[in-house]
Amino acid sequence: MRSRGKAVFLVLCLSVLLLLFGCSQSSQITSGHNSTTTTSAAKGEGGEQYPNGPIEMIVGFGAGGGTDTMARTIQPKLQEILGVPVAVRNMPGASSALAVEHVQKQQSDGQTILFQTDLIRVFPTMGMTDYTYKDFEQIGIGAMGIATFTVKKNSSVKTFSDLVTLLQSGKAKVGVAGIGDPWHLTLEIVKKTVGGKAEIITYDSGKNAAMAALRDEVDFSISGVNEVVDLLRAGELRALAVMDKKPFQVRGLGSIPPVTDFEEKLAPHVPEGTWWGPSVKAGTPQPIVNKLKDAYSRIVQTEEFKKFAEERAIVLINIEDPQEYTRKITEKTSWLLWDIGVGKRAPEKVGIPRP
């Protein structure tokens, strides 16, 4: 009897243990499910788990160009700050419109970044794509390639005042990268302000437009100082002025005067040039946007980035609200292009009101 009692007692203990083990397992399974849900929410809404894998930074131009160089300069630091691999992927075509459309097909999760240029402001009226700045959240605009007017070293056009006189004569031949690009916009602003006409000849980059001036194909070219800085330092080109209201210092070259030294009427239109900065698809959770903004802000303040900008004659700028800045510049540029007859469609048709 005693042995039977012991057996019953052991069976009861075993049953209790099995019951407790089963409850524990059930609790763990439920807890695991909740944990997954919480992590998902953090990734999608809170951003605490962002990034959750490798990031792609899309560049809408070929390798070796100004935009590509800028992206590859910030890539190592972005990778270091975010703690995941960041790959730069070149996707040239249609003045970066193909890259814009590619990013718009991705998830709004910050895992795909568009390394954007100022060309986003011309898309509405030039009809390259239906996407506008509204389809993106601007992370930051920290650097700018300032527009400059260059001639070959022995050109008869000695100053920016001579350039204005040439435009007013209606006999100027001008080289720019393309219709609707920042350098063409610069020309149109100057023409509209001082009066004048010009034959516009396009090349596939600002540097190639400058090379055309060396070959006497054009009287002068307009490009970014950063695109022609090596030619300026070598003494093959002369910079007549920059599209700004203050002198531009170029290491190893000296100072380039501002256009306002020659034409005060240009003051409301400067500075002018191209700019770069990362952006993500609209709808990306704000905590993720904030994390990227913080990372980019830290990068452009590093000594390494400042040294790079000085070497390449890039202007460092601090736009506090890049989204609002992009809105204003898009409205201004779109309507300028439309009013001078270059735009392909009225900006209002794609929701860009006249400023």
mmCIF file of C-alpha atoms in Angstrom:
data_model
loop_
_atom_site.group_PDB
_atom_site.id
_atom_site.type_symbol
_atom_site.label_atom_id
_atom_site.label_comp_id
_atom_site.label_asym_id
_atom_site.label_seq_id
_atom_site.Cartn_x
_atom_site.Cartn_y
_atom_site.Cartn_z
ATOM 1 C CA MET A 1 0.000 0.000 0.000
ATOM 2 C CA ARG A 2 2.817 2.325 0.881
ATOM 3 C CA SER A 3 4.475 1.686 -2.477
ATOM 4 C CA ARG A 4 1.195 2.256 -4.335
ATOM 5 C CA GLY A 5 0.787 5.614 -2.503
ATOM 6 C CA LYS A 6 4.248 6.651 -3.539
ATOM 7 C CA ALA A 7 3.484 5.790 -7.166
ATOM 8 C CA VAL A 8 0.297 7.855 -7.139
ATOM 9 C CA PHE A 9 2.163 10.761 -5.560
ATOM 10 C CA LEU A 10 4.857 10.618 -8.276
ATOM 11 C CA VAL A 11 2.232 10.543 -11.043
ATOM 12 C CA LEU A 12 0.531 13.615 -9.543
ATOM 13 C CA CYS A 13 3.837 15.511 -9.317
ATOM 14 C CA LEU A 14 4.690 14.647 -12.895
ATOM 15 C CA SER A 15 1.281 15.869 -14.076
ATOM 16 C CA VAL A 16 1.736 19.178 -12.269
ATOM 17 C CA LEU A 17 5.193 19.630 -13.780
ATOM 18 C CA LEU A 18 3.900 18.910 -17.293
ATOM 19 C CA LEU A 19 1.061 21.373 -16.777
ATOM 20 C CA LEU A 20 3.454 24.078 -15.590
ATOM 21 C CA PHE A 21 5.856 23.385 -18.472
ATOM 22 C CA GLY A 22 3.029 23.628 -20.984
ATOM 23 C CA CYS A 23 1.874 26.974 -19.565
ATOM 24 C CA SER A 24 5.443 28.269 -19.638
ATOM 25 C CA GLN A 25 5.834 27.285 -23.292
ATOM 26 C CA SER A 26 2.504 28.891 -24.174
ATOM 27 C CA SER A 27 3.577 32.059 -22.374
ATOM 28 C CA GLN A 28 6.898 32.105 -24.232
ATOM 29 C CA ILE A 29 5.213 31.666 -27.604
ATOM 30 C CA THR A 30 2.790 34.495 -26.887
ATOM 31 C CA SER A 31 5.580 36.687 -25.600
ATOM 32 C CA GLY A 32 7.650 35.964 -28.713
ATOM 33 C CA HIS A 33 4.770 36.965 -30.978
ATOM 34 C CA ASN A 34 4.281 40.232 -29.100
ATOM 35 C CA SER A 35 8.006 40.911 -29.255
ATOM 36 C CA THR A 36 7.979 40.531 -33.047
ATOM 37 C CA THR A 37 5.061 42.918 -33.326
ATOM 38 C CA THR A 38 6.801 45.466 -31.125
ATOM 39 C CA THR A 39 10.019 45.231 -33.161
ATOM 40 C CA SER A 40 8.051 45.658 -36.371
ATOM 41 C CA ALA A 41 6.381 48.747 -34.979
ATOM 42 C CA ALA A 42 9.739 50.156 -33.935
ATOM 43 C CA LYS A 43 11.114 49.644 -37.409
ATOM 44 C CA GLY A 44 8.100 51.073 -39.147
ATOM 45 C CA GLU A 45 7.027 53.833 -36.781
ATOM 46 C CA GLY A 46 9.532 54.558 -34.046
ATOM 47 C CA GLY A 47 12.728 54.131 -36.003
ATOM 48 C CA GLU A 48 14.569 52.658 -32.995
ATOM 49 C CA GLN A 49 15.548 49.613 -35.043
ATOM 50 C CA TYR A 50 16.433 51.625 -38.159
ATOM 51 C CA PRO A 51 18.297 50.721 -40.229
ATOM 52 C CA ASN A 52 17.416 47.033 -40.332
ATOM 53 C CA GLY A 53 19.781 46.093 -43.140
ATOM 54 C CA PRO A 54 22.060 47.446 -45.891
ATOM 55 C CA ILE A 55 21.152 50.830 -47.376
ATOM 56 C CA GLU A 56 21.310 51.777 -51.045
ATOM 57 C CA MET A 57 22.113 55.356 -52.014
ATOM 58 C CA ILE A 58 20.953 56.014 -55.579
ATOM 59 C CA VAL A 59 22.854 58.489 -57.756
ATOM 60 C CA GLY A 60 21.125 59.595 -60.958
ATOM 61 C CA PHE A 61 24.378 60.169 -62.828
ATOM 62 C CA GLY A 62 27.392 58.136 -63.910
ATOM 63 C CA ALA A 63 30.434 57.334 -61.811
ATOM 64 C CA GLY A 64 33.063 60.050 -61.487
ATOM 65 C CA GLY A 65 30.766 63.047 -61.901
ATOM 66 C CA GLY A 66 30.156 65.774 -59.329
ATOM 67 C CA THR A 67 27.055 64.150 -57.817
ATOM 68 C CA ASP A 68 28.685 60.722 -57.670
ATOM 69 C CA THR A 69 31.829 62.142 -56.054
ATOM 70 C CA MET A 70 29.760 63.936 -53.446
ATOM 71 C CA ALA A 71 27.752 60.791 -52.630
ATOM 72 C CA ARG A 72 30.871 58.660 -52.329
ATOM 73 C CA THR A 73 32.450 61.246 -50.049
ATOM 74 C CA ILE A 74 29.647 61.005 -47.486
ATOM 75 C CA GLN A 75 29.119 57.234 -47.902
ATOM 76 C CA PRO A 76 31.847 55.992 -45.502
ATOM 77 C CA LYS A 77 30.749 58.316 -42.705
ATOM 78 C CA LEU A 78 27.065 57.489 -43.204
ATOM 79 C CA GLN A 79 27.953 53.820 -43.013
ATOM 80 C CA GLU A 80 29.936 54.400 -39.835
ATOM 81 C CA ILE A 81 27.187 56.412 -38.117
ATOM 82 C CA LEU A 82 24.303 54.094 -39.057
ATOM 83 C CA GLY A 83 26.275 50.903 -38.465
ATOM 84 C CA VAL A 84 25.215 49.090 -41.649
ATOM 85 C CA PRO A 85 26.693 48.804 -45.158
ATOM 86 C CA VAL A 86 25.793 51.724 -47.440
ATOM 87 C CA ALA A 87 26.215 51.075 -51.161
ATOM 88 C CA VAL A 88 26.279 53.807 -53.803
ATOM 89 C CA ARG A 89 24.425 52.724 -56.933
ATOM 90 C CA ASN A 90 24.672 54.750 -60.139
ATOM 91 C CA MET A 91 21.493 54.940 -62.194
ATOM 92 C CA PRO A 92 22.089 57.546 -64.934
ATOM 93 C CA GLY A 93 19.438 58.621 -67.387
ATOM 94 C CA ALA A 94 17.012 61.447 -68.161
ATOM 95 C CA SER A 95 18.891 63.964 -65.981
ATOM 96 C CA SER A 96 18.386 61.721 -62.928
ATOM 97 C CA ALA A 97 14.636 61.243 -63.552
ATOM 98 C CA LEU A 98 15.180 57.469 -63.818
ATOM 99 C CA ALA A 99 16.732 57.437 -60.344
ATOM 100 C CA VAL A 100 13.817 59.482 -58.994
ATOM 101 C CA GLU A 101 11.309 57.008 -60.393
ATOM 102 C CA HIS A 102 13.272 54.030 -59.070
ATOM 103 C CA VAL A 103 13.277 55.366 -55.502
ATOM 104 C CA GLN A 104 9.558 56.043 -55.729
ATOM 105 C CA LYS A 105 8.981 52.322 -56.390
ATOM 106 C CA GLN A 106 10.710 51.332 -53.130
ATOM 107 C CA GLN A 107 9.287 51.135 -49.628
ATOM 108 C CA SER A 108 9.042 54.292 -47.495
ATOM 109 C CA ASP A 109 11.415 52.816 -44.933
ATOM 110 C CA GLY A 110 14.642 54.791 -45.365
ATOM 111 C CA GLN A 111 16.508 51.783 -46.738
ATOM 112 C CA THR A 112 16.760 53.463 -50.149
ATOM 113 C CA ILE A 113 18.138 57.001 -50.289
ATOM 114 C CA LEU A 114 18.087 59.276 -53.311
ATOM 115 C CA PHE A 115 21.201 61.415 -53.469
ATOM 116 C CA GLN A 116 19.333 64.310 -54.958
ATOM 117 C CA THR A 117 20.385 67.348 -56.949
ATOM 118 C CA ASP A 118 18.713 70.658 -57.661
ATOM 119 C CA LEU A 119 17.281 69.156 -60.872
ATOM 120 C CA ILE A 120 14.260 68.118 -58.786
ATOM 121 C CA ARG A 121 13.148 71.755 -59.168
ATOM 122 C CA VAL A 122 12.972 71.619 -62.982
ATOM 123 C CA PHE A 123 11.101 68.322 -63.343
ATOM 124 C CA PRO A 124 7.601 69.816 -62.945
ATOM 125 C CA THR A 125 7.773 72.085 -65.977
ATOM 126 C CA MET A 126 10.331 70.215 -68.102
ATOM 127 C CA GLY A 127 8.145 67.101 -68.070
ATOM 128 C CA MET A 128 10.988 64.657 -67.354
ATOM 129 C CA THR A 129 8.843 62.899 -64.746
ATOM 130 C CA ASP A 130 5.579 63.542 -62.933
ATOM 131 C CA TYR A 131 7.295 63.337 -59.546
ATOM 132 C CA THR A 132 8.163 66.565 -57.746
ATOM 133 C CA TYR A 133 9.800 67.581 -54.471
ATOM 134 C CA LYS A 134 6.458 66.762 -52.795
ATOM 135 C CA ASP A 135 7.144 63.065 -53.380
ATOM 136 C CA PHE A 136 10.297 63.223 -51.262
ATOM 137 C CA GLU A 137 11.360 64.198 -47.792
ATOM 138 C CA GLN A 138 14.530 66.279 -48.024
ATOM 139 C CA ILE A 139 17.132 65.114 -45.501
ATOM 140 C CA GLY A 140 19.511 68.019 -45.943
ATOM 141 C CA ILE A 141 21.137 70.448 -48.348
ATOM 142 C CA GLY A 142 24.650 71.098 -47.139
ATOM 143 C CA ALA A 143 26.706 71.794 -50.246
ATOM 144 C CA MET A 144 26.437 73.829 -53.407
ATOM 145 C CA GLY A 145 28.354 74.200 -56.662
ATOM 146 C CA ILE A 146 28.281 77.950 -57.311
ATOM 147 C CA ALA A 147 27.787 79.113 -60.919
ATOM 148 C CA THR A 148 30.711 80.818 -62.619
ATOM 149 C CA PHE A 149 31.312 82.410 -66.020
ATOM 150 C CA THR A 150 34.546 81.270 -67.658
ATOM 151 C CA VAL A 151 36.536 82.197 -70.755
ATOM 152 C CA LYS A 152 39.838 80.985 -72.165
ATOM 153 C CA LYS A 153 42.846 82.784 -70.736
ATOM 154 C CA ASN A 154 43.451 85.067 -73.760
ATOM 155 C CA SER A 155 39.790 85.868 -74.467
ATOM 156 C CA SER A 156 38.855 89.431 -75.428
ATOM 157 C CA VAL A 157 36.102 89.173 -72.802
ATOM 158 C CA LYS A 158 38.094 90.432 -69.827
ATOM 159 C CA THR A 159 35.421 91.144 -67.209
ATOM 160 C CA PHE A 160 31.822 90.331 -66.415
ATOM 161 C CA SER A 161 30.907 93.795 -67.714
ATOM 162 C CA ASP A 162 32.369 92.775 -71.090
ATOM 163 C CA LEU A 163 30.232 89.642 -70.947
ATOM 164 C CA VAL A 164 27.109 91.733 -70.345
ATOM 165 C CA THR A 165 28.001 93.963 -73.295
ATOM 166 C CA LEU A 166 28.425 90.874 -75.470
ATOM 167 C CA LEU A 167 25.010 89.561 -74.425
ATOM 168 C CA GLN A 168 23.397 92.918 -75.124
ATOM 169 C CA SER A 169 24.916 92.879 -78.621
ATOM 170 C CA GLY A 170 22.990 89.689 -79.342
ATOM 171 C CA LYS A 171 26.123 87.988 -80.716
ATOM 172 C CA ALA A 172 27.127 85.820 -77.757
ATOM 173 C CA LYS A 173 27.662 82.070 -78.053
ATOM 174 C CA VAL A 174 27.324 80.397 -74.669
ATOM 175 C CA GLY A 175 28.132 76.846 -73.582
ATOM 176 C CA VAL A 176 26.069 75.109 -70.881
ATOM 177 C CA ALA A 177 25.516 71.485 -69.898
ATOM 178 C CA GLY A 178 21.888 71.287 -71.031
ATOM 179 C CA ILE A 179 18.603 73.105 -71.444
ATOM 180 C CA GLY A 180 16.903 73.476 -68.076
ATOM 181 C CA ASP A 181 20.041 72.743 -66.087
ATOM 182 C CA PRO A 182 21.339 75.182 -63.420
ATOM 183 C CA TRP A 183 23.826 76.768 -65.795
ATOM 184 C CA HIS A 184 21.172 77.426 -68.430
ATOM 185 C CA LEU A 185 18.982 78.891 -65.681
ATOM 186 C CA THR A 186 21.849 81.169 -64.687
ATOM 187 C CA LEU A 187 22.144 82.431 -68.249
ATOM 188 C CA GLU A 188 18.415 83.113 -68.480
ATOM 189 C CA ILE A 189 18.455 85.016 -65.188
ATOM 190 C CA VAL A 190 21.323 87.206 -66.395
ATOM 191 C CA LYS A 191 19.720 87.777 -69.801
ATOM 192 C CA LYS A 192 16.395 88.685 -68.249
ATOM 193 C CA THR A 193 18.056 91.070 -65.798
ATOM 194 C CA VAL A 194 20.503 92.917 -68.063
ATOM 195 C CA GLY A 195 18.773 92.415 -71.423
ATOM 196 C CA GLY A 196 20.383 90.494 -74.233
ATOM 197 C CA LYS A 197 20.353 87.421 -76.435
ATOM 198 C CA ALA A 198 22.632 84.455 -76.929
ATOM 199 C CA GLU A 199 23.063 81.348 -79.011
ATOM 200 C CA ILE A 200 23.032 78.460 -76.567
ATOM 201 C CA ILE A 201 25.154 75.396 -77.290
ATOM 202 C CA THR A 202 24.723 72.423 -74.981
ATOM 203 C CA TYR A 203 27.267 69.844 -73.851
ATOM 204 C CA ASP A 204 26.875 66.875 -71.527
ATOM 205 C CA SER A 205 28.510 68.510 -68.528
ATOM 206 C CA GLY A 206 29.594 71.879 -67.203
ATOM 207 C CA LYS A 207 33.226 70.874 -67.610
ATOM 208 C CA ASN A 208 32.732 69.972 -71.258
ATOM 209 C CA ALA A 209 31.026 73.313 -71.822
ATOM 210 C CA ALA A 210 34.115 74.981 -70.367
ATOM 211 C CA MET A 211 36.343 72.918 -72.636
ATOM 212 C CA ALA A 212 34.313 74.270 -75.561
ATOM 213 C CA ALA A 213 35.369 77.772 -74.523
ATOM 214 C CA LEU A 214 38.994 76.625 -74.734
ATOM 215 C CA ARG A 215 38.352 75.411 -78.296
ATOM 216 C CA ASP A 216 36.688 78.703 -79.283
ATOM 217 C CA GLU A 217 33.384 76.965 -79.933
ATOM 218 C CA VAL A 218 31.706 79.413 -77.555
ATOM 219 C CA ASP A 219 32.561 82.889 -76.269
ATOM 220 C CA PHE A 220 32.095 81.845 -72.654
ATOM 221 C CA SER A 221 30.717 78.990 -70.613
ATOM 222 C CA ILE A 222 28.693 78.706 -67.438
ATOM 223 C CA SER A 223 29.337 75.849 -65.031
ATOM 224 C CA GLY A 224 30.030 75.154 -61.384
ATOM 225 C CA VAL A 225 33.344 76.353 -59.993
ATOM 226 C CA ASN A 226 33.788 72.805 -58.691
ATOM 227 C CA GLU A 227 33.569 71.425 -62.233
ATOM 228 C CA VAL A 228 36.314 73.644 -63.636
ATOM 229 C CA VAL A 229 38.525 74.278 -60.624
ATOM 230 C CA ASP A 230 41.400 72.219 -62.056
ATOM 231 C CA LEU A 231 41.314 74.179 -65.341
ATOM 232 C CA LEU A 232 41.261 77.428 -63.381
ATOM 233 C CA ARG A 233 44.214 76.408 -61.227
ATOM 234 C CA ALA A 234 46.119 75.349 -64.344
ATOM 235 C CA GLY A 235 45.570 78.804 -65.831
ATOM 236 C CA GLU A 236 43.775 77.494 -68.925
ATOM 237 C CA LEU A 237 40.531 79.252 -68.024
ATOM 238 C CA ARG A 238 39.691 82.545 -66.357
ATOM 239 C CA ALA A 239 36.665 82.977 -64.106
ATOM 240 C CA LEU A 240 34.998 86.349 -64.678
ATOM 241 C CA ALA A 241 32.579 86.196 -61.750
ATOM 242 C CA VAL A 242 30.503 83.908 -59.558
ATOM 243 C CA MET A 243 26.742 84.040 -59.254
ATOM 244 C CA ASP A 244 26.830 85.374 -55.718
ATOM 245 C CA LYS A 245 26.996 88.629 -53.792
ATOM 246 C CA LYS A 246 30.335 87.923 -52.141
ATOM 247 C CA PRO A 247 33.771 86.947 -53.488
ATOM 248 C CA PHE A 248 34.517 83.251 -53.797
ATOM 249 C CA GLN A 249 37.863 82.066 -52.503
ATOM 250 C CA VAL A 250 39.473 79.185 -54.358
ATOM 251 C CA ARG A 251 42.454 77.555 -52.696
ATOM 252 C CA GLY A 252 45.513 77.865 -54.907
ATOM 253 C CA LEU A 253 43.843 80.395 -57.166
ATOM 254 C CA GLY A 254 42.630 83.375 -55.206
ATOM 255 C CA SER A 255 39.352 85.258 -55.208
ATOM 256 C CA ILE A 256 36.648 85.296 -57.909
ATOM 257 C CA PRO A 257 34.507 88.466 -57.783
ATOM 258 C CA PRO A 258 30.722 88.304 -57.391
ATOM 259 C CA VAL A 259 28.389 89.361 -60.225
ATOM 260 C CA THR A 260 26.959 92.061 -57.968
ATOM 261 C CA ASP A 261 30.267 93.924 -58.202
ATOM 262 C CA PHE A 262 29.320 94.537 -61.836
ATOM 263 C CA GLU A 263 25.505 94.350 -61.873
ATOM 264 C CA GLU A 264 23.672 95.223 -58.650
ATOM 265 C CA LYS A 265 20.383 94.243 -60.297
ATOM 266 C CA LEU A 266 21.412 90.588 -60.007
ATOM 267 C CA ALA A 267 21.433 90.717 -56.189
ATOM 268 C CA PRO A 268 17.899 89.244 -55.754
ATOM 269 C CA HIS A 269 18.871 86.220 -57.875
ATOM 270 C CA VAL A 270 21.991 85.050 -56.057
ATOM 271 C CA PRO A 271 23.399 82.693 -54.996
ATOM 272 C CA GLU A 272 22.696 80.414 -57.949
ATOM 273 C CA GLY A 273 24.122 77.046 -58.851
ATOM 274 C CA THR A 274 23.562 73.380 -58.226
ATOM 275 C CA TRP A 275 23.098 71.717 -54.852
ATOM 276 C CA TRP A 276 23.206 68.206 -53.484
ATOM 277 C CA GLY A 277 21.664 66.348 -50.592
ATOM 278 C CA PRO A 278 20.058 63.057 -49.600
ATOM 279 C CA SER A 279 16.307 62.549 -49.598
ATOM 280 C CA VAL A 280 13.904 59.674 -48.991
ATOM 281 C CA LYS A 281 10.498 58.773 -50.311
ATOM 282 C CA ALA A 282 7.633 60.791 -48.836
ATOM 283 C CA GLY A 283 5.820 58.887 -46.112
ATOM 284 C CA THR A 284 8.996 57.649 -44.460
ATOM 285 C CA PRO A 285 8.361 57.663 -40.670
ATOM 286 C CA GLN A 286 9.565 60.863 -39.033
ATOM 287 C CA PRO A 287 11.891 59.136 -36.526
ATOM 288 C CA ILE A 288 13.762 57.587 -39.465
ATOM 289 C CA VAL A 289 13.914 60.941 -41.246
ATOM 290 C CA ASN A 290 15.227 62.544 -38.055
ATOM 291 C CA LYS A 291 17.892 59.873 -37.678
ATOM 292 C CA LEU A 292 19.108 60.474 -41.237
ATOM 293 C CA LYS A 293 19.032 64.238 -40.782
ATOM 294 C CA ASP A 294 21.169 63.939 -37.677
ATOM 295 C CA ALA A 295 23.654 61.681 -39.477
ATOM 296 C CA TYR A 296 23.941 63.995 -42.489
ATOM 297 C CA SER A 297 24.324 67.075 -40.296
ATOM 298 C CA ARG A 298 27.178 65.407 -38.439
ATOM 299 C CA ILE A 299 28.896 64.405 -41.683
ATOM 300 C CA VAL A 300 28.922 67.866 -43.285
ATOM 301 C CA GLN A 301 30.380 69.325 -40.094
ATOM 302 C CA THR A 302 33.379 66.996 -40.042
ATOM 303 C CA GLU A 303 36.832 68.330 -40.846
ATOM 304 C CA GLU A 304 37.196 65.703 -43.571
ATOM 305 C CA PHE A 305 34.119 66.973 -45.411
ATOM 306 C CA LYS A 306 35.146 70.606 -44.998
ATOM 307 C CA LYS A 307 38.590 69.794 -46.401
ATOM 308 C CA PHE A 308 36.994 68.013 -49.364
ATOM 309 C CA ALA A 309 34.730 71.006 -50.040
ATOM 310 C CA GLU A 310 37.638 73.436 -49.918
ATOM 311 C CA GLU A 311 39.741 71.319 -52.248
ATOM 312 C CA ARG A 312 36.929 70.920 -54.781
ATOM 313 C CA ALA A 313 35.691 74.533 -54.549
ATOM 314 C CA ILE A 314 32.305 73.541 -53.159
ATOM 315 C CA VAL A 315 30.269 75.995 -51.105
ATOM 316 C CA LEU A 316 29.055 74.763 -47.727
ATOM 317 C CA ILE A 317 25.536 75.951 -46.973
ATOM 318 C CA ASN A 318 23.209 75.461 -44.034
ATOM 319 C CA ILE A 319 19.561 75.184 -45.039
ATOM 320 C CA GLU A 320 17.538 74.905 -41.829
ATOM 321 C CA ASP A 321 14.363 73.676 -43.547
ATOM 322 C CA PRO A 322 15.390 71.848 -46.736
ATOM 323 C CA GLN A 323 11.800 70.892 -47.604
ATOM 324 C CA GLU A 324 10.619 74.506 -47.515
ATOM 325 C CA TYR A 325 13.707 75.666 -49.405
ATOM 326 C CA THR A 326 13.032 73.086 -52.128
ATOM 327 C CA ARG A 327 9.406 74.196 -52.373
ATOM 328 C CA LYS A 328 10.352 77.831 -52.879
ATOM 329 C CA ILE A 329 13.134 77.172 -55.378
ATOM 330 C CA THR A 330 10.898 74.772 -57.332
ATOM 331 C CA GLU A 331 8.164 77.380 -57.672
ATOM 332 C CA LYS A 332 10.619 80.100 -58.681
ATOM 333 C CA THR A 333 12.528 77.957 -61.189
ATOM 334 C CA SER A 334 9.507 76.233 -62.706
ATOM 335 C CA TRP A 335 7.764 79.483 -63.499
ATOM 336 C CA LEU A 336 10.940 81.112 -64.798
ATOM 337 C CA LEU A 337 11.384 78.262 -67.268
ATOM 338 C CA TRP A 338 7.733 78.447 -68.269
ATOM 339 C CA ASP A 339 7.736 82.228 -68.691
ATOM 340 C CA ILE A 340 10.801 82.236 -70.963
ATOM 341 C CA GLY A 341 9.244 79.569 -73.157
ATOM 342 C CA VAL A 342 11.551 76.701 -72.228
ATOM 343 C CA GLY A 343 9.112 74.757 -70.033
ATOM 344 C CA LYS A 344 7.177 71.887 -71.590
ATOM 345 C CA ARG A 345 4.066 72.189 -69.424
ATOM 346 C CA ALA A 346 2.543 74.765 -67.109
ATOM 347 C CA PRO A 347 3.795 74.188 -63.546
ATOM 348 C CA GLU A 348 0.267 74.606 -62.179
ATOM 349 C CA LYS A 349 -0.718 71.397 -63.996
ATOM 350 C CA VAL A 350 1.495 69.447 -61.639
ATOM 351 C CA GLY A 351 0.526 71.428 -58.555
ATOM 352 C CA ILE A 352 3.264 74.070 -58.555
ATOM 353 C CA PRO A 353 1.691 77.481 -57.858
ATOM 354 C CA ARG A 354 3.221 80.716 -59.066
ATOM 355 C CA PRO A 355 5.302 82.270 -56.253
#
